[in-house]
CSV table of C-alpha atoms in Angstrom, one decimal:
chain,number,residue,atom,x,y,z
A,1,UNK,CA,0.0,0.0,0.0
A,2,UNK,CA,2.9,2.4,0.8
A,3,UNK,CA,4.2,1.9,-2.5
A,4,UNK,CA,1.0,2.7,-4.2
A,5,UNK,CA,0.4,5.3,-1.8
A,6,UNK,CA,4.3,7.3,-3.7
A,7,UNK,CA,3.0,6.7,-6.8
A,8,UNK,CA,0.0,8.6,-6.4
A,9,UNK,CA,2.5,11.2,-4.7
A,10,UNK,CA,4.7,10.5,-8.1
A,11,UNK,CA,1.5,11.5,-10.3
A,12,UNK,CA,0.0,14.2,-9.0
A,13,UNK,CA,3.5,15.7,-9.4
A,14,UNK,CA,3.6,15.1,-12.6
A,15,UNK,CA,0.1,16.3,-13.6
A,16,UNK,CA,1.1,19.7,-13.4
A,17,UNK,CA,3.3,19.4,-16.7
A,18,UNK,CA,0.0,19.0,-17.9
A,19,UNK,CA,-2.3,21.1,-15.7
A,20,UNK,CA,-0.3,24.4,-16.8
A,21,UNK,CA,1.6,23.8,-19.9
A,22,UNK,CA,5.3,24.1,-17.7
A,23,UNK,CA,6.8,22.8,-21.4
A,24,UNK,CA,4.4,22.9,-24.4
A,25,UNK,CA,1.3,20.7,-25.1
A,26,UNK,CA,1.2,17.0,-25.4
A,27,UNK,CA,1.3,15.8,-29.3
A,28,UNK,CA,-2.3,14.0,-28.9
A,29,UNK,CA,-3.6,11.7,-32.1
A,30,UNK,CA,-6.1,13.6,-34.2
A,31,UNK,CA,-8.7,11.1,-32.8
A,32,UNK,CA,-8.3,12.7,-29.3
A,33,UNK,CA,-7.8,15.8,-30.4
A,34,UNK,CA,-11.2,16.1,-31.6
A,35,UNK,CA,-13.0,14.1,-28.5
A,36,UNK,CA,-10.9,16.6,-26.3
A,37,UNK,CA,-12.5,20.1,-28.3
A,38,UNK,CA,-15.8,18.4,-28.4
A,39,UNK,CA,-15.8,18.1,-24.6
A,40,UNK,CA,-14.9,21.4,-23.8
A,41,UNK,CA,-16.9,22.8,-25.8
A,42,UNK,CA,-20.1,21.1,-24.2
A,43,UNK,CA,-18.7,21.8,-21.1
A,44,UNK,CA,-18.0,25.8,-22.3
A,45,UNK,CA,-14.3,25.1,-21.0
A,46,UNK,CA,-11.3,26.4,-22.6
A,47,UNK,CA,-7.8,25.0,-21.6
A,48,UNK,CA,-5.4,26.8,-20.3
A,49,UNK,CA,-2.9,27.9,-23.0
A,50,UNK,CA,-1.4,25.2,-24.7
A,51,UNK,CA,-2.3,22.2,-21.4
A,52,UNK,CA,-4.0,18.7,-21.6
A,53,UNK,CA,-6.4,19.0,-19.1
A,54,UNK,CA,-7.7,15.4,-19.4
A,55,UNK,CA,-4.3,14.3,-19.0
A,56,UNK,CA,-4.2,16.3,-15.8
A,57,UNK,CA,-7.5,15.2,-14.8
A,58,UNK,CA,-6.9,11.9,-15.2
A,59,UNK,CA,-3.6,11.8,-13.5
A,60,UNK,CA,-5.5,13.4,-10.0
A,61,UNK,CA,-8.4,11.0,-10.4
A,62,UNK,CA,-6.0,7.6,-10.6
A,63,UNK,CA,-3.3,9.4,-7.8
A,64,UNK,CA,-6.3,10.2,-5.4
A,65,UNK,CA,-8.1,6.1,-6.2
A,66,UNK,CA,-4.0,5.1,-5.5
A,67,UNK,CA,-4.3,7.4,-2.2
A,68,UNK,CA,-7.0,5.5,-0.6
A,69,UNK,CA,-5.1,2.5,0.4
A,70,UNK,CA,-3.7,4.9,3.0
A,71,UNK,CA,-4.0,4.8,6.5
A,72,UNK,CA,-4.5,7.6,8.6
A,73,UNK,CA,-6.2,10.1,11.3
A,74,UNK,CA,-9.2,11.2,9.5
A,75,UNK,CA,-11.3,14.4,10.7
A,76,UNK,CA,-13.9,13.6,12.9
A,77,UNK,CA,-17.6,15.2,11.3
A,78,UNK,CA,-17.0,18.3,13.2
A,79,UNK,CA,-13.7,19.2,12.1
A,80,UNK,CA,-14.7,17.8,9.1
A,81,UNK,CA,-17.6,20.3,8.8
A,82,UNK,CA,-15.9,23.4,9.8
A,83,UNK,CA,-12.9,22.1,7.2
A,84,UNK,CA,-15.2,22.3,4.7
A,85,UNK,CA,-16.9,25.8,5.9
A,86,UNK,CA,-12.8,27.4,5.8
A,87,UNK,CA,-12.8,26.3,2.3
A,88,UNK,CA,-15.7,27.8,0.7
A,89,UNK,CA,-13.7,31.4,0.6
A,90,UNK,CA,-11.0,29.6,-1.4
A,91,UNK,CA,-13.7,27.9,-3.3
A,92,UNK,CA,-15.9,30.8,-3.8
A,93,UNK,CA,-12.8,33.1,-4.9
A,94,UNK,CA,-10.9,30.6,-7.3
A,95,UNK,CA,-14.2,29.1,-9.3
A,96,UNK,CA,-15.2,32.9,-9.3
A,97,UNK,CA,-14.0,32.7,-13.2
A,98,UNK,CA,-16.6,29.4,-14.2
A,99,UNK,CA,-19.7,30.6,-12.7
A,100,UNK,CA,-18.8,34.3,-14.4
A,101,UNK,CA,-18.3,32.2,-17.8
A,102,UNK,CA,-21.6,30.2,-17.3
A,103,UNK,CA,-23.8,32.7,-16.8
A,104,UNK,CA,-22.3,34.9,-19.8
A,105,UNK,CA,-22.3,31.6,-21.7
A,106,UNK,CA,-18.6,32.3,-22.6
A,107,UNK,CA,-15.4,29.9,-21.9
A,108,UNK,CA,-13.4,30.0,-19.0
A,109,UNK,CA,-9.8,28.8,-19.0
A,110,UNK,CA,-9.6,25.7,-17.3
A,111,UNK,CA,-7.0,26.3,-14.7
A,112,UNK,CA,-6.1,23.3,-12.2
A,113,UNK,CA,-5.4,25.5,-8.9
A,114,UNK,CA,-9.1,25.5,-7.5
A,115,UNK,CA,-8.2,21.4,-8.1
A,116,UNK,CA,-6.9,21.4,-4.2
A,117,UNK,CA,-9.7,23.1,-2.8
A,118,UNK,CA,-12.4,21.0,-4.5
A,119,UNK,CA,-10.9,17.7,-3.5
A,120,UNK,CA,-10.6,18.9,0.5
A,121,UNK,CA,-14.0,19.9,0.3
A,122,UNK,CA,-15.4,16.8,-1.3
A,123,UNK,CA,-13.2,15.2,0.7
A,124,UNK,CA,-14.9,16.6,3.9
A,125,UNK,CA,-18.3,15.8,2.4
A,126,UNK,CA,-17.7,12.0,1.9
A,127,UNK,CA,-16.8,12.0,5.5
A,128,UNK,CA,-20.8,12.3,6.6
A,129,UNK,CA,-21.6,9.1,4.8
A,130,UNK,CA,-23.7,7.9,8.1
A,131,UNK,CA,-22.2,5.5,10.3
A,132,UNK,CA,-25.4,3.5,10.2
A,133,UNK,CA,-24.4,1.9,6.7
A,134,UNK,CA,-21.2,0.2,7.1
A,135,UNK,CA,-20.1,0.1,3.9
A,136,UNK,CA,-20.6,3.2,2.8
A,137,UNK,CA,-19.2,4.5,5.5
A,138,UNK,CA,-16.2,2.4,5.3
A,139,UNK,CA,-16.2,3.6,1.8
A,140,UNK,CA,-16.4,7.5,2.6
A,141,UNK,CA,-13.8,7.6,5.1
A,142,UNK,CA,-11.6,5.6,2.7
A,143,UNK,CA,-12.4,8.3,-0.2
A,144,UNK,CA,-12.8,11.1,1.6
A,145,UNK,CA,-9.2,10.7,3.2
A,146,UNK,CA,-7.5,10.4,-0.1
A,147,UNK,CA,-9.4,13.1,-1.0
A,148,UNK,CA,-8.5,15.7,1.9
A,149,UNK,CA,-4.7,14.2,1.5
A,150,UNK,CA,-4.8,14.4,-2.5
A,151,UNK,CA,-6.2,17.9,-2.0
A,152,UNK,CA,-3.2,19.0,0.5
A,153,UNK,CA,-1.0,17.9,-1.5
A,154,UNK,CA,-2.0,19.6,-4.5
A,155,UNK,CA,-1.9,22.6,-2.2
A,156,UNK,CA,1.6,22.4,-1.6
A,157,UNK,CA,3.1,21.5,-4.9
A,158,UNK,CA,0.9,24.6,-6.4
A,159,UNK,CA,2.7,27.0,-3.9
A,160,UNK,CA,6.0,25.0,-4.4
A,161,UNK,CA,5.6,25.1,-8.6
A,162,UNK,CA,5.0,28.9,-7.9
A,163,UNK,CA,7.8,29.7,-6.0
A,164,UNK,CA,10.2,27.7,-8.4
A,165,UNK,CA,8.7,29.4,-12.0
A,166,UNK,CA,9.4,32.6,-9.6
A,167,UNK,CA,13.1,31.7,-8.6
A,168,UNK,CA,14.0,30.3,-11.6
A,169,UNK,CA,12.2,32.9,-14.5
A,170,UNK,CA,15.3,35.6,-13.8
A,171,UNK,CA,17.7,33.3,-14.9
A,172,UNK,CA,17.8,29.5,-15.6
A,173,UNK,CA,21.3,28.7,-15.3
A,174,UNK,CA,22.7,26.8,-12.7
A,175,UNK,CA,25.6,28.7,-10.7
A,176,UNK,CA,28.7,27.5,-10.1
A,177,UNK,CA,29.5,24.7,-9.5
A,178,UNK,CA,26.8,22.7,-10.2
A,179,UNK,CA,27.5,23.0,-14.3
A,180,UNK,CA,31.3,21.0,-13.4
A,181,UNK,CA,29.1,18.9,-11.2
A,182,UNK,CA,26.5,17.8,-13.8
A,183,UNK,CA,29.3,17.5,-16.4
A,184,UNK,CA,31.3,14.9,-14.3
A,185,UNK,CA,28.1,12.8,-14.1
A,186,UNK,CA,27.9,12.9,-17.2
A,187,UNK,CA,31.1,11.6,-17.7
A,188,UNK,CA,30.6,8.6,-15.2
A,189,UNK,CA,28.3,7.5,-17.7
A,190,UNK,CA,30.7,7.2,-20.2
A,191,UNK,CA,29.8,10.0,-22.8
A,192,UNK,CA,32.6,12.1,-23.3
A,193,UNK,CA,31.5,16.0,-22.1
A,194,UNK,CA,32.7,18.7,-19.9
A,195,UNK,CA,31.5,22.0,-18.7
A,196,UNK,CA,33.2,25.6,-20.0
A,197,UNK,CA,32.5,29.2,-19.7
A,198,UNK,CA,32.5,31.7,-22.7
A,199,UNK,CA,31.8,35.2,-23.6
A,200,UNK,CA,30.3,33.6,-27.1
A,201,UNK,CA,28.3,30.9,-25.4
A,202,UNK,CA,27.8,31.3,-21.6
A,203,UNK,CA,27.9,28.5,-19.0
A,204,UNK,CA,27.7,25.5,-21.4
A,205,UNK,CA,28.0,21.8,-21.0
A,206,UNK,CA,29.3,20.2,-24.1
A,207,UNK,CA,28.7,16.4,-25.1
A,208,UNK,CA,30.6,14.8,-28.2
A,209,UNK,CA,29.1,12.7,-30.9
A,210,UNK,CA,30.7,12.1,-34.4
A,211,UNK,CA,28.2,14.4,-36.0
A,212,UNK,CA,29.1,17.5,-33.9
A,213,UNK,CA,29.9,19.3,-30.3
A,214,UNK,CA,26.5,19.7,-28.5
A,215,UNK,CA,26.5,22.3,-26.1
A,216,UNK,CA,23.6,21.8,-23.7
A,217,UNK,CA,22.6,24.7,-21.2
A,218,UNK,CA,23.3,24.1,-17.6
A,219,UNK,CA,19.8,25.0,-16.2
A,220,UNK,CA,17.4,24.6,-13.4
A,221,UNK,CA,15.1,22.6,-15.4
A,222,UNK,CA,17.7,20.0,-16.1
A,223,UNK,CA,19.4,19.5,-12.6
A,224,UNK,CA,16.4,20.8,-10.2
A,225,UNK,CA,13.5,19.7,-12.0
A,226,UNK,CA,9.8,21.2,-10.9
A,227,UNK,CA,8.5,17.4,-10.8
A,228,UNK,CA,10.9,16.4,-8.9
A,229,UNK,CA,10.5,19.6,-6.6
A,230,UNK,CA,6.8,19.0,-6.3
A,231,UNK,CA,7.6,15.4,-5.3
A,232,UNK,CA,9.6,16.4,-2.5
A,233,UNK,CA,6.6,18.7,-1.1
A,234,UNK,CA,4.0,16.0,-1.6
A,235,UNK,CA,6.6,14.0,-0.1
A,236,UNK,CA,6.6,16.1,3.2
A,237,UNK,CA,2.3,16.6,3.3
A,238,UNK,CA,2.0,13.0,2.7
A,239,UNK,CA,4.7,12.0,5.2
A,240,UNK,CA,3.4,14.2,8.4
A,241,UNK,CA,-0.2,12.4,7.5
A,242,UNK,CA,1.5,9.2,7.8
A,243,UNK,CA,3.6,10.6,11.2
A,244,UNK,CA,0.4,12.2,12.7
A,245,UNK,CA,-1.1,9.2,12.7
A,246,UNK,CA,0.9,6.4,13.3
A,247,UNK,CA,3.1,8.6,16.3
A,248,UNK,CA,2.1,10.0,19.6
A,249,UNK,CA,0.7,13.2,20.0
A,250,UNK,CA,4.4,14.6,21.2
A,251,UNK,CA,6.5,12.7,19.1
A,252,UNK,CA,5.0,13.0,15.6
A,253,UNK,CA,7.2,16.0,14.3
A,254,UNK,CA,10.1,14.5,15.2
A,255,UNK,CA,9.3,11.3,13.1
A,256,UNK,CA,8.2,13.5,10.6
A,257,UNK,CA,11.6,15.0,9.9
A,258,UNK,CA,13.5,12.2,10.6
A,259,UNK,CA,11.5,11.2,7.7
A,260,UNK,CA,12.1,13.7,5.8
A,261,UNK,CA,15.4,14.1,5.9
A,262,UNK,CA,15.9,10.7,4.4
A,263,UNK,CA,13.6,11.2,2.0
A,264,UNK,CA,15.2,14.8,1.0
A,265,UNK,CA,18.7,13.4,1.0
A,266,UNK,CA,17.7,10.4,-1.4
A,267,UNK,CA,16.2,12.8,-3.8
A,268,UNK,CA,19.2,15.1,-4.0
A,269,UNK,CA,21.4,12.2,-5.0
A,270,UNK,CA,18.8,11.2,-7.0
A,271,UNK,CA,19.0,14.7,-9.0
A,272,UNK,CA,22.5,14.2,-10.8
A,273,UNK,CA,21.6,10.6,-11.9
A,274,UNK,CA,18.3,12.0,-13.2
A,275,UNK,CA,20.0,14.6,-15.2
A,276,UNK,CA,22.9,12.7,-16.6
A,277,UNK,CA,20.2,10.0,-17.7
A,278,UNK,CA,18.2,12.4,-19.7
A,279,UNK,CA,21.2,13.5,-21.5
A,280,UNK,CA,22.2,10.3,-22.2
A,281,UNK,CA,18.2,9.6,-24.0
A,282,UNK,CA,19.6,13.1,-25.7
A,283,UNK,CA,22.7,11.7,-26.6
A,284,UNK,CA,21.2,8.8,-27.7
A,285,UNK,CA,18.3,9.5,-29.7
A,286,UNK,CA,21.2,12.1,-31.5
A,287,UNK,CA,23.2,8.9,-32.8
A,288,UNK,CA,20.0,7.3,-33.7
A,289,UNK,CA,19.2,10.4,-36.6
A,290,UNK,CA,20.4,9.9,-40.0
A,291,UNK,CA,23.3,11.7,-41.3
A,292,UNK,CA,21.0,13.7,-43.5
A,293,UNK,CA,18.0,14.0,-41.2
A,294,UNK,CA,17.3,17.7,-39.1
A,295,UNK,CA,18.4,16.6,-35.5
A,296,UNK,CA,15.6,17.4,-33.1
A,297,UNK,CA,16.8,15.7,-29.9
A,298,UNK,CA,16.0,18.4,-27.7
A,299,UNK,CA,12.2,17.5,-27.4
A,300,UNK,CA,13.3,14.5,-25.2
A,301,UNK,CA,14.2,17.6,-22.4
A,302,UNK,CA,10.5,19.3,-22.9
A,303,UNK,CA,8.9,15.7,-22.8
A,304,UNK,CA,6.4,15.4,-20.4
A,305,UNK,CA,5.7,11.6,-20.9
A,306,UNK,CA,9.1,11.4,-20.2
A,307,UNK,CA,9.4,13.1,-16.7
């Protein structure tokens, strides 16, 4: 169940490739295409520019269905009640756009940040199932959790993604030494590379393949990924669930950080290996082109099907 429970952490980090366009749309078949416009227009829905939204959607759906295998301290109907109440502000301030757009029968961009605030609250409301019918009871609390944890984690990663497109939109480049770092990974792996600094080209790390030099940008996006940096805040929201819980009342935080810690540590070795794979895909896909053919390796970097 645990390992369920991280991959539904896994893919609601993910979804927000999708949710608001971080990279560039998905390459859909024409089929789905079409079914996708259909929809939103009966549902007077625009995306936001350039996302999937069923992509997104569907991610949250299976990660919150992966989430109810947790175990947990639910709310009890009171705090579950007045949880609910707190969020109808939030509600009434981020859906503001929709109701505006059906009443004016116009579309409304589809954005997925009221996403967190809708699962909490339904959350909260499949906590009332009465106790008097067991299985749906059982069935509420188990749904209703997922939903309140799916929902706070949502939460964080939206205020995480934020503050990292903020941090990072001044300037992408990593600073030193991070590019020397990257580029002796990369030459662990075998691929012949190393990291320079030019007036011509900037901070550059430059791979060799027969065809020609490749000098690839030492950036954020590459070392410090925002999947991976929503991970680690869905990591922490679903960790102090599972501390609260499972601890005593006093001892909970510090299980929680212990926790943490680990987890935060495995991720930042995790980092380097993650990047020095994706330019080996790069490298790889490179020596895979024909001699004659346009090389357009780069997409495997702005793939989101492949974070």
């Amino acid at each position: 169940m645990r390992l369920l429970a991280w991959i539904g952490v896994a893919l609601l980090s993910a979804s927000w490739l999708w949710g608001v366009s971080h990279y560039h749309q998905t390459n859909w078949p024409q089929q789905w295409d079409v079914l996708v416009t259909q929809v939103g227009q009966l549902l007077r829905l625009k995306a936001y520019p350039d996302s999937s939204w069923p992509v997104w959607a569907l991610l949250v759906v299976l990660a919150v269905v992966l989430l109810a295998g947790v175990d947990g301290r639910l709310p009890t109907r009171r705090q579950a009640i007045v949880g609910a109440a707190l969020t109808v502000p939030a509600l009434a301030f981020s859906l503001w756009p929709y109701w505006r757009a059906w009443v004016r029968e116009e579309p409304a961009e589809l954005l997925p940040y009221p996403a967190a605030m809708v699962l909490m609250a339904l959350g909260a409301a499949a906590l009332q199932a009465p106790l008097s019918l067991r299985r749906l009871a059982s069935a509420g609390q188990r749904i209703g959790g997922a939903m309140i944890l799916g929902g706070a984690i949502l939460l964080a990663q939206w205020l995480s993604l934020w503050t990292y497109q903020t941090l990072t939109a001044r300037s992408h480049d990593l600073p030193w030494p991070l590019p020397n770092l990257l580029a002796a990974v990369v030459q662990l792996l075998g691929i012949e590379a190393c990291a320079s600094n030019s007036w011509l080209y900037g901070q550059t790390v430059t791979v060799f393949s027969m065809r020609e030099n490749h000098r690839l940008a030492p950036t954020w996006e590459l070392l410090v990924d925002p999947v991976t940096v929503c991970f680690l805040m869905g990591a922490a929201v679903y960790l102090a669930w599972q501390a609260r819980s499972a601890a005593q009342t006093h001892r909970w935080l510090r299980q929680w950080l212990a926790s943490l810690a680990v987890v935060t540590l495995l991720t930042g070795l995790w980092l380097p290996v993650r990047a020095g794979l994706m330019v080996s895909v790069y490298l790889h896909d490179v020596l895979r082109t024909d001699y004659d053919a346009p090389l357009q390796a780069m997409r495997v970097f702005w793939s989101n099907w492949l974070h």
